[in-house]
Coordinates of C-alpha atoms (C1' of nucleotides) in Angstrom, one line a residue:
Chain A
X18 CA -32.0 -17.3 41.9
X19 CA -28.0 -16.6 42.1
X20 CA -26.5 -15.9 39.1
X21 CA -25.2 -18.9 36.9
X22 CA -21.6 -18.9 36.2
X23 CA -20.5 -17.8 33.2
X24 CA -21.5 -21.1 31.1
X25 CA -20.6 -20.5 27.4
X26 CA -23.1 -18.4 26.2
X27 CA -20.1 -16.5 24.8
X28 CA -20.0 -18.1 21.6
X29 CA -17.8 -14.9 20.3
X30 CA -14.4 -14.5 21.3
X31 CA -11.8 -12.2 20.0
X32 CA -9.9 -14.5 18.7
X33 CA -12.8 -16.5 16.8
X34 CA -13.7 -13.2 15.6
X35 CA -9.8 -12.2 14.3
X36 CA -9.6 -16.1 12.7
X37 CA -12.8 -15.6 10.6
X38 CA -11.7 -12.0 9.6
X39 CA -8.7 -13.4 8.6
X40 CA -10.1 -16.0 6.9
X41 CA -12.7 -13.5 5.0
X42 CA -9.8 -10.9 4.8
X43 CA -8.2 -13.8 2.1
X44 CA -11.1 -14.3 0.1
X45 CA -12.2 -10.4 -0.2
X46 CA -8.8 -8.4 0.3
X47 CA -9.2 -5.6 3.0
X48 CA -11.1 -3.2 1.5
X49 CA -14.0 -5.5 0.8
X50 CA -14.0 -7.2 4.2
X51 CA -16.8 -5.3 6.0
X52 CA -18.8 -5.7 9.6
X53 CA -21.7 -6.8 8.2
X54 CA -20.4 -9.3 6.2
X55 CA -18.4 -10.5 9.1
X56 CA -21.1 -11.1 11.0
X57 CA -23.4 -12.6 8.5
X58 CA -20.5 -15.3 8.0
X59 CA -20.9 -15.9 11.6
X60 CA -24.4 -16.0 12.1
X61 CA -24.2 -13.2 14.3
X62 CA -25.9 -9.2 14.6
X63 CA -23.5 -6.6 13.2
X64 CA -23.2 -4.9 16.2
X65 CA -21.8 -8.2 18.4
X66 CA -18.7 -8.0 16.6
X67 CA -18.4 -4.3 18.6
X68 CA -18.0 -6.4 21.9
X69 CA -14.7 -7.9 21.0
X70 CA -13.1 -5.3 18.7
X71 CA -13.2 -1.7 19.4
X72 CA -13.8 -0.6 15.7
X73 CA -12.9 -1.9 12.4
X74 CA -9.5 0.1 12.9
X75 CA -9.1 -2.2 15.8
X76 CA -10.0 -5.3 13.8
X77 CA -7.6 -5.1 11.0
X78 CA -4.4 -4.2 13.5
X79 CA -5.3 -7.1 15.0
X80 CA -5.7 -9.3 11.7
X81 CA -2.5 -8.2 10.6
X82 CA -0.8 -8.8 13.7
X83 CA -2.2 -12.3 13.5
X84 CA -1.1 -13.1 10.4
X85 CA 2.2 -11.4 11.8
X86 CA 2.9 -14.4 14.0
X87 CA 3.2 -17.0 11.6
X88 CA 6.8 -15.2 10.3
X89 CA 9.4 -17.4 11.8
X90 CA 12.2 -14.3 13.7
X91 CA 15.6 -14.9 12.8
X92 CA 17.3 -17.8 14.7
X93 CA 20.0 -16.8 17.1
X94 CA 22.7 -19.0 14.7
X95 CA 26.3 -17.5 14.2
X96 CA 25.6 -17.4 10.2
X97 CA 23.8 -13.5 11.0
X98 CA 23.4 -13.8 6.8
X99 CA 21.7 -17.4 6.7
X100 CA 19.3 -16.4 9.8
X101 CA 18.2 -13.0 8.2
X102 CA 17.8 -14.7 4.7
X103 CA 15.5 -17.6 6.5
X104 CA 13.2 -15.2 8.6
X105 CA 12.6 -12.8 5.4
X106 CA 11.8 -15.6 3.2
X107 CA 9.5 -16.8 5.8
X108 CA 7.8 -13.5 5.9
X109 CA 7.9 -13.4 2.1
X110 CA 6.0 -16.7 2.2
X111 CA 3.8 -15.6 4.8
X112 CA 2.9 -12.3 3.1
X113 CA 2.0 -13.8 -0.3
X114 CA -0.3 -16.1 1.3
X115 CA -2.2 -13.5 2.7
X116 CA -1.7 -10.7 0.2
X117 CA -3.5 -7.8 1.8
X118 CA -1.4 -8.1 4.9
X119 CA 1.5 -6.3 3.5
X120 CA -0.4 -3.3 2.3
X121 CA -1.4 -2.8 6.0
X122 CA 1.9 -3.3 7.0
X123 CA 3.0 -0.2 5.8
X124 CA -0.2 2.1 7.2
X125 CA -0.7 0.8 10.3
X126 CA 1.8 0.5 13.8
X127 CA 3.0 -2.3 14.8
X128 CA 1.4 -4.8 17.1
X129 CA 3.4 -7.3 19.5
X130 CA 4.2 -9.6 16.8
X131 CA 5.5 -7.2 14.5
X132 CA 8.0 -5.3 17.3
X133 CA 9.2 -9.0 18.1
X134 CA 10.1 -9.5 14.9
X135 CA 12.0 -6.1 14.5
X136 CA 13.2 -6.6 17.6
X137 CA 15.2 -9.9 16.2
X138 CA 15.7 -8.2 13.2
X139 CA 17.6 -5.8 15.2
X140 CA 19.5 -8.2 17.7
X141 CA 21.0 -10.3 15.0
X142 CA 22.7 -7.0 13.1
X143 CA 24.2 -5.9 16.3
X144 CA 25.1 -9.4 17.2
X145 CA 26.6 -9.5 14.0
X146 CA 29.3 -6.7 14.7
X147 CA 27.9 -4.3 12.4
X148 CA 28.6 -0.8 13.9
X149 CA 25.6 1.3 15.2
X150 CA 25.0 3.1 11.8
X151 CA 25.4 0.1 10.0
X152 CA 22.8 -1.8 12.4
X153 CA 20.3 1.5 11.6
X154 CA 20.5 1.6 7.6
X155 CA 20.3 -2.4 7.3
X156 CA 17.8 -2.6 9.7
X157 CA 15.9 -0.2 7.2
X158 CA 17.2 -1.5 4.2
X159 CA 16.2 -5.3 5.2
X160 CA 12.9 -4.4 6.2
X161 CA 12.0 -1.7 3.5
X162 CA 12.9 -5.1 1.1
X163 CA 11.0 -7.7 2.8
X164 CA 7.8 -5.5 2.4
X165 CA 8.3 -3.0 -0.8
X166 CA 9.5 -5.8 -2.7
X167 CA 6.7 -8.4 -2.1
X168 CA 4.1 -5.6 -2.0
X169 CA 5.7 -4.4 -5.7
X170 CA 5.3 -8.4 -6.4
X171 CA 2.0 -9.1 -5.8
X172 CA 1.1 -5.2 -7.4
X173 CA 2.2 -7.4 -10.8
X174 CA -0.1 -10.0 -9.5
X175 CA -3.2 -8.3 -9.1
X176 CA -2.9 -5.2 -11.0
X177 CA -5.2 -6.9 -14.0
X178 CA -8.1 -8.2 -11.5
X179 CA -7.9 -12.2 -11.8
X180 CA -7.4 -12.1 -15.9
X181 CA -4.9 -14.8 -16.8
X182 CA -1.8 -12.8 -16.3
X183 CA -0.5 -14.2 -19.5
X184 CA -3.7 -12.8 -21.4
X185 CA -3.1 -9.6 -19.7
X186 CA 0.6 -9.3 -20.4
X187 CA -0.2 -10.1 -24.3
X188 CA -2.7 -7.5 -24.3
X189 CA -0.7 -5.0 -22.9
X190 CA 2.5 -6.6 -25.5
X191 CA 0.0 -5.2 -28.4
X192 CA -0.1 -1.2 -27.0
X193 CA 3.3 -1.2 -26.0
X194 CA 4.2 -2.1 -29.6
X195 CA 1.9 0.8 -30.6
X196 CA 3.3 3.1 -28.1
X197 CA 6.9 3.5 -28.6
X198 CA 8.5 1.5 -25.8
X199 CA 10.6 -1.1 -26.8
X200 CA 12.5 -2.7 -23.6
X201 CA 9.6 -2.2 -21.6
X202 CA 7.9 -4.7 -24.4
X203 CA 11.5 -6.5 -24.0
X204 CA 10.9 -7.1 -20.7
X205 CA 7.7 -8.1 -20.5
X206 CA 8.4 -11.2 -22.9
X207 CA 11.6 -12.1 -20.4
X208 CA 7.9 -12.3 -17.7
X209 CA 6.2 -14.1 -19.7
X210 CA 9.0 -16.4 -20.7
X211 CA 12.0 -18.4 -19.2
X212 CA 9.2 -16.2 -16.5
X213 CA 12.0 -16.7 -14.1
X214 CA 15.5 -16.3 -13.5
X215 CA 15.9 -17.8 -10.3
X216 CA 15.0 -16.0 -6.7
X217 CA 14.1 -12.6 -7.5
X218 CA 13.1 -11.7 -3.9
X219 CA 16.6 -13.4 -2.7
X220 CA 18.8 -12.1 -5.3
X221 CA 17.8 -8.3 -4.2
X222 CA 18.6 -9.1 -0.1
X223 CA 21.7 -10.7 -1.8
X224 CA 22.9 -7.1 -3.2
X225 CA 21.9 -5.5 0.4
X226 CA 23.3 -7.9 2.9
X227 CA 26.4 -7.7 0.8
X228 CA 26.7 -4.0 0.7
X229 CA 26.0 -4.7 4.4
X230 CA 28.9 -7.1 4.6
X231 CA 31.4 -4.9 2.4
X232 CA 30.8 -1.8 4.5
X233 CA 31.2 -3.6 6.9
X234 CA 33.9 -6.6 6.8
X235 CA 37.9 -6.0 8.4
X236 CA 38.8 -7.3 4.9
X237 CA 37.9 -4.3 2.9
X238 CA 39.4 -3.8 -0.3
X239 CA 40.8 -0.4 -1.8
X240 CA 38.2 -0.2 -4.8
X241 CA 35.8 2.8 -4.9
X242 CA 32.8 0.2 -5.1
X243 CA 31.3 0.2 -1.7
X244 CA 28.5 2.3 -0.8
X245 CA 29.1 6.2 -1.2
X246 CA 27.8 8.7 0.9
X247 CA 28.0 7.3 4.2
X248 CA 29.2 9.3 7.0
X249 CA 29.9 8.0 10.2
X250 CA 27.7 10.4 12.4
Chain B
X20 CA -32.9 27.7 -34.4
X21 CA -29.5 26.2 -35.8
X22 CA -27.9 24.7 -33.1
X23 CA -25.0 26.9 -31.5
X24 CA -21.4 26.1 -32.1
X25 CA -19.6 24.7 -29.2
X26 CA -19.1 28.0 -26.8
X27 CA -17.6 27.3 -23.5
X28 CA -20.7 25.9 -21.2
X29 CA -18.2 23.4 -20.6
X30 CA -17.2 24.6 -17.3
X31 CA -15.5 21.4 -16.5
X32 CA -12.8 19.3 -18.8
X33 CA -11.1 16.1 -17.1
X34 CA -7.8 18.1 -16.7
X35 CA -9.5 20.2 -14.5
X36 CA -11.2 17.5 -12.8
X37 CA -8.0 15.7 -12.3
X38 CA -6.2 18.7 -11.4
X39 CA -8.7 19.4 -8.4
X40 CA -9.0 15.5 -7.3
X41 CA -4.9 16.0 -6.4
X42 CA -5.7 18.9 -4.7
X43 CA -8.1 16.8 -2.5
X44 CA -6.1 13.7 -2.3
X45 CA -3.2 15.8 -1.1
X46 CA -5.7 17.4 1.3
X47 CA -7.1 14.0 2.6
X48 CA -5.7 11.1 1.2
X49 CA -7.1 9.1 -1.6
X50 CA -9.0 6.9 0.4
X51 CA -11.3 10.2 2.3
X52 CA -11.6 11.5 -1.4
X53 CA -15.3 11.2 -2.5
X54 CA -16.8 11.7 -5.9
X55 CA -19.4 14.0 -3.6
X56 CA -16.7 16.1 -2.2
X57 CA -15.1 16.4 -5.3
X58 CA -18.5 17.8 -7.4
X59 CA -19.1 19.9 -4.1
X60 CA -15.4 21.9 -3.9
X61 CA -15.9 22.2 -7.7
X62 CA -19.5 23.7 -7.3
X63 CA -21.1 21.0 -9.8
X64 CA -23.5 18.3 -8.9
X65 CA -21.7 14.9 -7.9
X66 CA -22.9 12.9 -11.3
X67 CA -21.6 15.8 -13.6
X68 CA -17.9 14.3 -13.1
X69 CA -19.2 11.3 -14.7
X70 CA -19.3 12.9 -17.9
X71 CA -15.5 13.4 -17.9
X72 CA -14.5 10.1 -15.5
X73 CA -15.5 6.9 -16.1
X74 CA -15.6 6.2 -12.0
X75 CA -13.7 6.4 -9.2
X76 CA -11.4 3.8 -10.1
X77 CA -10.6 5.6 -13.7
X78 CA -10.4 8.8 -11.4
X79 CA -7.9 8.0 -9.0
X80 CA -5.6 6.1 -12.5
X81 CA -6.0 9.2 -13.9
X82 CA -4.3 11.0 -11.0
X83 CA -1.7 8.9 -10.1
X84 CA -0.5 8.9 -13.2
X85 CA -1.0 12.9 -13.4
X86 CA 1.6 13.1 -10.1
X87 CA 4.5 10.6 -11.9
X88 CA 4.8 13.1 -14.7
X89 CA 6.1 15.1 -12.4
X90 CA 9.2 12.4 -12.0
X91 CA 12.2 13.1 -13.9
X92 CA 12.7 10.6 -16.5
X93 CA 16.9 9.2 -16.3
X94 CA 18.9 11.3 -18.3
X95 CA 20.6 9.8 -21.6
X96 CA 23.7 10.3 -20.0
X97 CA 26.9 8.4 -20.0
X98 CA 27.0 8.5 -16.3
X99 CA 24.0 5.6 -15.9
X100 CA 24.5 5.6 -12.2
X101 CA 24.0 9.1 -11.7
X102 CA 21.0 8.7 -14.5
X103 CA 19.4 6.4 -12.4
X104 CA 20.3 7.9 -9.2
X105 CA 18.8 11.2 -10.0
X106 CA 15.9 10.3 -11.2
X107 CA 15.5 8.3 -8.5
X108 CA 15.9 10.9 -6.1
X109 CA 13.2 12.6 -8.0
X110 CA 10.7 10.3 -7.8
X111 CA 11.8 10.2 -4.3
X112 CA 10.5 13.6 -3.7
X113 CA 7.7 13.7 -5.7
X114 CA 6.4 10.6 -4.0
X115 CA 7.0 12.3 -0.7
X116 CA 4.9 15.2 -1.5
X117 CA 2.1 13.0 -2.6
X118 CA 1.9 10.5 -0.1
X119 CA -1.1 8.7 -1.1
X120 CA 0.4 8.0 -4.9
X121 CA 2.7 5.3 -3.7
X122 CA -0.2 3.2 -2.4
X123 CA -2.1 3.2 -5.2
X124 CA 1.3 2.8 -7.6
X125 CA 2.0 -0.4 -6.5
X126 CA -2.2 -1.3 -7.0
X127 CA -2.6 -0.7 -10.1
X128 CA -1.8 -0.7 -14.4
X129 CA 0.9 2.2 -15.1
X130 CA -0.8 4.7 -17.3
X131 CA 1.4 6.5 -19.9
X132 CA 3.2 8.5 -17.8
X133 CA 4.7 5.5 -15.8
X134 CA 5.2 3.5 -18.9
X135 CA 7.6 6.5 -20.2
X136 CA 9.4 6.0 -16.4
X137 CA 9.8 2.0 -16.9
X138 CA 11.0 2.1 -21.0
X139 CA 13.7 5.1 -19.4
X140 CA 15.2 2.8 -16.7
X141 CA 15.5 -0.3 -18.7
X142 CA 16.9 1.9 -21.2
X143 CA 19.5 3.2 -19.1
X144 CA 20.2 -0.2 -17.7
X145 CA 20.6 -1.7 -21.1
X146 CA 22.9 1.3 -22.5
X147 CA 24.6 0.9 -19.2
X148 CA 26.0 -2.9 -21.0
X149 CA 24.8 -5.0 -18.1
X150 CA 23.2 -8.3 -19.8
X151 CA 19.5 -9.1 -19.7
X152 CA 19.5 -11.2 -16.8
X153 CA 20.9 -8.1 -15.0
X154 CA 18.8 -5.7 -17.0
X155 CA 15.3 -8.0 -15.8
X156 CA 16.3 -8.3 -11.8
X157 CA 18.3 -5.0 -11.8
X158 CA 15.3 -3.2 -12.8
X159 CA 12.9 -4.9 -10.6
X160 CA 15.5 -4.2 -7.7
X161 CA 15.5 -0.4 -8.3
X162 CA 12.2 0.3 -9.2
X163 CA 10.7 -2.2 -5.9
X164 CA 13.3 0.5 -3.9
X165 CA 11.7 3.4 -5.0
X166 CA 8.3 3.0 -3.8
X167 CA 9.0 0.3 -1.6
X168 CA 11.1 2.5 0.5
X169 CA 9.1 5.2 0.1
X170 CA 6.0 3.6 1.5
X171 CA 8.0 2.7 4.2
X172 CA 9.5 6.1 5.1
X173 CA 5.7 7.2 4.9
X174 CA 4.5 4.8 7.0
X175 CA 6.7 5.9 9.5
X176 CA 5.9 9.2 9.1
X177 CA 2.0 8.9 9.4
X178 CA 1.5 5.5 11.3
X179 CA 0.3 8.2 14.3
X180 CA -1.8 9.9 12.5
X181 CA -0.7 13.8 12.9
X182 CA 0.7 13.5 16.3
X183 CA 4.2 15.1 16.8
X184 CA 6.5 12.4 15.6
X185 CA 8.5 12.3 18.8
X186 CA 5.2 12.7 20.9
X187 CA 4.5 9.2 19.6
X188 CA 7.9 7.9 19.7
X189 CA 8.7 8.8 23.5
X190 CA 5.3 7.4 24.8
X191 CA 6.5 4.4 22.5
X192 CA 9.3 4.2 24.1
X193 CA 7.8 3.4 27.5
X194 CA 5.9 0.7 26.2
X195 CA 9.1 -0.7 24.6
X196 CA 10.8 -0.9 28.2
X197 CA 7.7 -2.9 29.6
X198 CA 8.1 -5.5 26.7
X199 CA 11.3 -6.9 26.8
X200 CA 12.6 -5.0 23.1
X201 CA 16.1 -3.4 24.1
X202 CA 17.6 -3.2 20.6
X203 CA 14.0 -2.1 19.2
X204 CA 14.2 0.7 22.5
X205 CA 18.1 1.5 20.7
X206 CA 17.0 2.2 17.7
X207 CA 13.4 4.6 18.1
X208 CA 15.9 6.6 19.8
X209 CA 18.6 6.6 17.2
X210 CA 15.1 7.9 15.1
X211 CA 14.3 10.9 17.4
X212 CA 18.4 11.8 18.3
X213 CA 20.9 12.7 15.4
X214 CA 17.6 12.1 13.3
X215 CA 19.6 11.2 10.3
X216 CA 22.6 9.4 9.2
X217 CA 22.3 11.2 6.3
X218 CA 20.5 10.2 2.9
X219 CA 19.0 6.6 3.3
X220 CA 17.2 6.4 0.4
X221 CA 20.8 7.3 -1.8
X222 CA 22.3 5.0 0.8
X223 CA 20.4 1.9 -0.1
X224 CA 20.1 2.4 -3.3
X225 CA 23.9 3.1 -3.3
X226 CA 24.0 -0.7 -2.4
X227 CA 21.7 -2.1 -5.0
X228 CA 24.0 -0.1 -7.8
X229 CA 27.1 -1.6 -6.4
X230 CA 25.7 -4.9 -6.2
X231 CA 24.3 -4.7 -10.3
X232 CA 28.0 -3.4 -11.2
X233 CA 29.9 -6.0 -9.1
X234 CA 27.9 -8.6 -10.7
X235 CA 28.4 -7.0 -14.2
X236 CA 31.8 -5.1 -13.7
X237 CA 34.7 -6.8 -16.3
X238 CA 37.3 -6.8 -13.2
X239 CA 35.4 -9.3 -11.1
X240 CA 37.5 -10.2 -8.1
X241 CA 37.4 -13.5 -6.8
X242 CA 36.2 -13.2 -3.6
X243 CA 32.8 -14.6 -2.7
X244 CA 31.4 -11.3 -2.0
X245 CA 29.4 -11.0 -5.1
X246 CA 25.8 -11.9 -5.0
X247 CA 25.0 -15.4 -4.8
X248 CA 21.8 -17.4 -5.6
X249 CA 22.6 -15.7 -9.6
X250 CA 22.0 -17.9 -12.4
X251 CA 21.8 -17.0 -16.1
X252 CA 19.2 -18.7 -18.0
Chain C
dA9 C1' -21.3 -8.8 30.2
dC10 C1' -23.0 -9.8 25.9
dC11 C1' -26.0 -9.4 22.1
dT12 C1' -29.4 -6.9 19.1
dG13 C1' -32.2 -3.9 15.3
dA14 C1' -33.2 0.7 14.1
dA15 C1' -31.3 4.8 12.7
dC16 C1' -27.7 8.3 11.1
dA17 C1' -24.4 10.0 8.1
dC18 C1' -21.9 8.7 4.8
dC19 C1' -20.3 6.0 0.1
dG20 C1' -20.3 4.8 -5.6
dT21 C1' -23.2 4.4 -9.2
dT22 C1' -27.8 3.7 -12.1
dC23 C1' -31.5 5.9 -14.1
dA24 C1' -34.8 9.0 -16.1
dA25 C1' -35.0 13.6 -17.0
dG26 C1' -33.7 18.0 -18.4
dT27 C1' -30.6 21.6 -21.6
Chain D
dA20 C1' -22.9 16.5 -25.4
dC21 C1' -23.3 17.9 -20.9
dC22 C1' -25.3 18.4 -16.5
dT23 C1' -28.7 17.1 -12.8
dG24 C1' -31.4 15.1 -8.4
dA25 C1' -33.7 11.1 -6.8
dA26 C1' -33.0 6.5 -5.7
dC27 C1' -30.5 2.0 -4.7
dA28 C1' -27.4 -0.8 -2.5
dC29 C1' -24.0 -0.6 0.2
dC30 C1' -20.7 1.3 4.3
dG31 C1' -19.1 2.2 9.9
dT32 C1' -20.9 3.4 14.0
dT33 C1' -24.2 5.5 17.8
dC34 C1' -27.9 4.6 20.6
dA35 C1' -31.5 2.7 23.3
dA36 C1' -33.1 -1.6 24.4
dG37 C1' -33.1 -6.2 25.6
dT38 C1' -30.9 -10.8 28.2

DNA sequence: ACCTGAACACCGTTCAAGT
DNA sequence: ACCTGAACACCGTTCAAGT
């Protein structure tokens, strides 16, 4: 008998593999996402999963560049400031959906995704004007935010397990009062009241791209308030 | 037989435990760090730690917050820029020669040490005049750059593993011409050429600090330069 | 090519037992 | 109070075997 054609007996495919990690990856976090529960979810041995994914090294890179994809890159728009702010608040979206991802972020190198979005990153400073040193630090700057800020963000999130964080902060109100901190305890009522002034995450790229800007801009004014310490290499 | 005073068969105190588990964490990493390596370079059976730990988790608290005493808390200076700037700088370092603290910073409760580190900054923010809107997102934006950018830098540094940096970065660059990424190309090689525009952690924090005083300074000028998006509660 | 279970070398932690 | 080894319920991954 010749050999049938390849009929679907695959019912495994990477990507059906990647989806359902992801998918368990946002239930469990990361660290509790294992092979074996993996495969149980999908009714499948432990060791089929080794098939499509090289290890479970190879599983998260791929997870995370997945969930990568959904950033929208900055548009190609003359307003450089309106297209960066659009494409980070995307990824800040993006990242506290899926909160594990930007732990990863940070560890791991970048897949496809990833470089095309610090590729556009990249092209809209230059395209900007911004000089070759500028185009460097912001590029740094921009992306050290978009991560460090929403991975400090969700660390406020999480850090008490799933306790009502309002519980938590009241709790923690009570030993600060014994310790002797008092604006830290100052601060922590301004969390748990007004709870918000506004856009934190766009109020911080606000300070940078205008640093950016100042360094930057022909208009510069004679004050001694733009960034120090920067030499022209 | 009355019972003995307490002489020293305590071989082991929770300083020393903690004291060790750095020592391994700075060896492997906090994630290859194992209650059974631990008893073993200690010479004590693995459940023995247990007396002095409550678990891992209370374990790896314990150290983190045993590396951020290390930080330099701001100085009650007049000068709150260069308060904030040098301690910065210090945490900087300290988080650089620890590299698996910043990780777990951003995961978990501050223990005492790093409560003494937040009360200092809002402190100096709060001497510094700025009001508390300023106080609440300035802090946030300086203490989100200090192990944000960190984390960052160290990902950089280790995303290879221990492979030469520029090892990594020139085969990286050949798959960066096959993709179609000509500013991402520009800028790994900006990495491996002059290395270093100089200090990029001062450099972007530089920018937050001008942004907080701009926002706060009494001679505003009336350009639209300062940071949008700001509203006082 | 794809899937599998048994086995190996690890984990953190509970428990009953020793001093 | 302090220390201990055996045991339990997990890991990721290798290997030999099946289709």
């Amino acid at each position: 008998m010749p050999p049938r054609p390849s009929v679907p007996k695959r019912t495994l495919i990477r990507s059906r593999v990647l989806a359902e990690a992801v998918a368990l990856a946002d239930e469990l976090g990361v660290d509790a996402l294992s092979m074996r529960k993996l495969a149980d979810r999908m009714g499948v041995g432990t060791m089929s999963l080794y098939t499509h994914v090289a290890n479970k090294d190879d599983l998260v890179e791929g997870i995370v560049d997945m969930v990568v994809q959904e950033i929208d890159v900055p548009a190609a728009t003359e307003d450089w400031r309106r297209a960066i702010g659009d494409s980070a608040a995307s990824a800040h979206r993006v990242l506290l959906a899926h909160p594990w991802v930007a732990g990863e972020w940070t560890k791991r190198m970048p897949g496809p995704a990833r470089l095309r979005f610090m590729e556009a990153i990249l092209a809209t400073l230059t395209r900007a004007g911004l000089d070759e040193s500028l185009v460097y630090r912001g590029y740094h700057a921009i992306t050290m935010h978009i991560v460090g800020f929403t991975i400090q963000e969700l660390g406020y999130r999480s850090a008490g397990g799933d306790a009502g964080l309002d519980d938590l902060a009241t709790g923690f109100l009570d030993s600060l009062a014994a310790a002797d901190l008092p604006h830290l305890a100052t601060h922590v009522r301004a969390h748990l009241g007004v709870q918000d002034y506004g856009d934190e995450f766009g109020f911080v790229l606000g300070l940078l791209l205008d640093g950016l800007q100042r360094a930057h801009g022909p208009e510069r004014d004679s004050s001694d308030t733009r960034p120090h310490g920067f030499g022209h290499r």
